[in-house]
């Protein structure tokens, strides 16, 4: 869990922005809720490498240097993350790490980096993805520091099949997420929330997911919309706002997927709805369940869907999803979802993740669900 600079600041991130974000993660309670990694995305570096191939910090935007910035982040009880790419250039056009993996891994360790997001932009020099990502994975293993290795390969070459083998801890399964419900025909890049939900199921990747090796459906867009920095990028089509119900659906599914939770909202403008969604303790507990199981789809009836995942202790988490444009009633039962309790359970305890209500049932699970919304339950023995 953590927070990444890209969606809030995009290409314009500065050292001051990162320091302010570190302070805000503490002051808002995000750190204490589990958002411990502060990751600086693209554009922290000078456009060109030093003569010996080393990274140089951007002289105007990061004047104090990365080691000093990492110290500031660590002093606030957070962990520090950084960005590069497995190509000749980053996505913003700065020189990256291909061919300089060991030198850069050593720099990261010296600076106190705890997390590396490793993108897929730039010239690949005819090297395949496994070779390029293995080179950095091996370099990180050789340094005297534990660094979480995030493989941002966009799912192009099925990294869930080989990510663990190149020392990765998480790997992107899809293209970039947009702050919207569904991708428009006019969008030149990226996917909406429901597009990614579908890809996570259709690619049949849940079996590759678990502790120390996570399928990553990309960063959270909760709290963002057409005015966010990333959404101003060329190719983003503003066709409708990213509604509250859609943002709750987004967070609910990322928690059901046991996905890495990397927030990207502008902490300077944190509204109560965004705070309520991102700091929901019951949802986070489902995401962080020790079994680390990725939820899957159990049932489909037109726009009505049922999803679930098993939790530690035999309980399960359940989502009732309404894809349609009007509220609908959705019904299912404990026999349909991924619940693992003894056969002699007479009744079941249900907790609504979003409103905190609790009740018992003989097995039926039902709710009236808003358009593009979910009902999100935790189910166990009464």
Coordinates of C-alpha atoms in Angstrom, one line a residue, residues 54 80 208 247:
X54 CA 24.7 7.1 -13.4
X80 CA 10.6 5.6 -0.3
X208 CA -0.6 -16.7 -10.4
X247 CA -15.1 5.1 -7.3

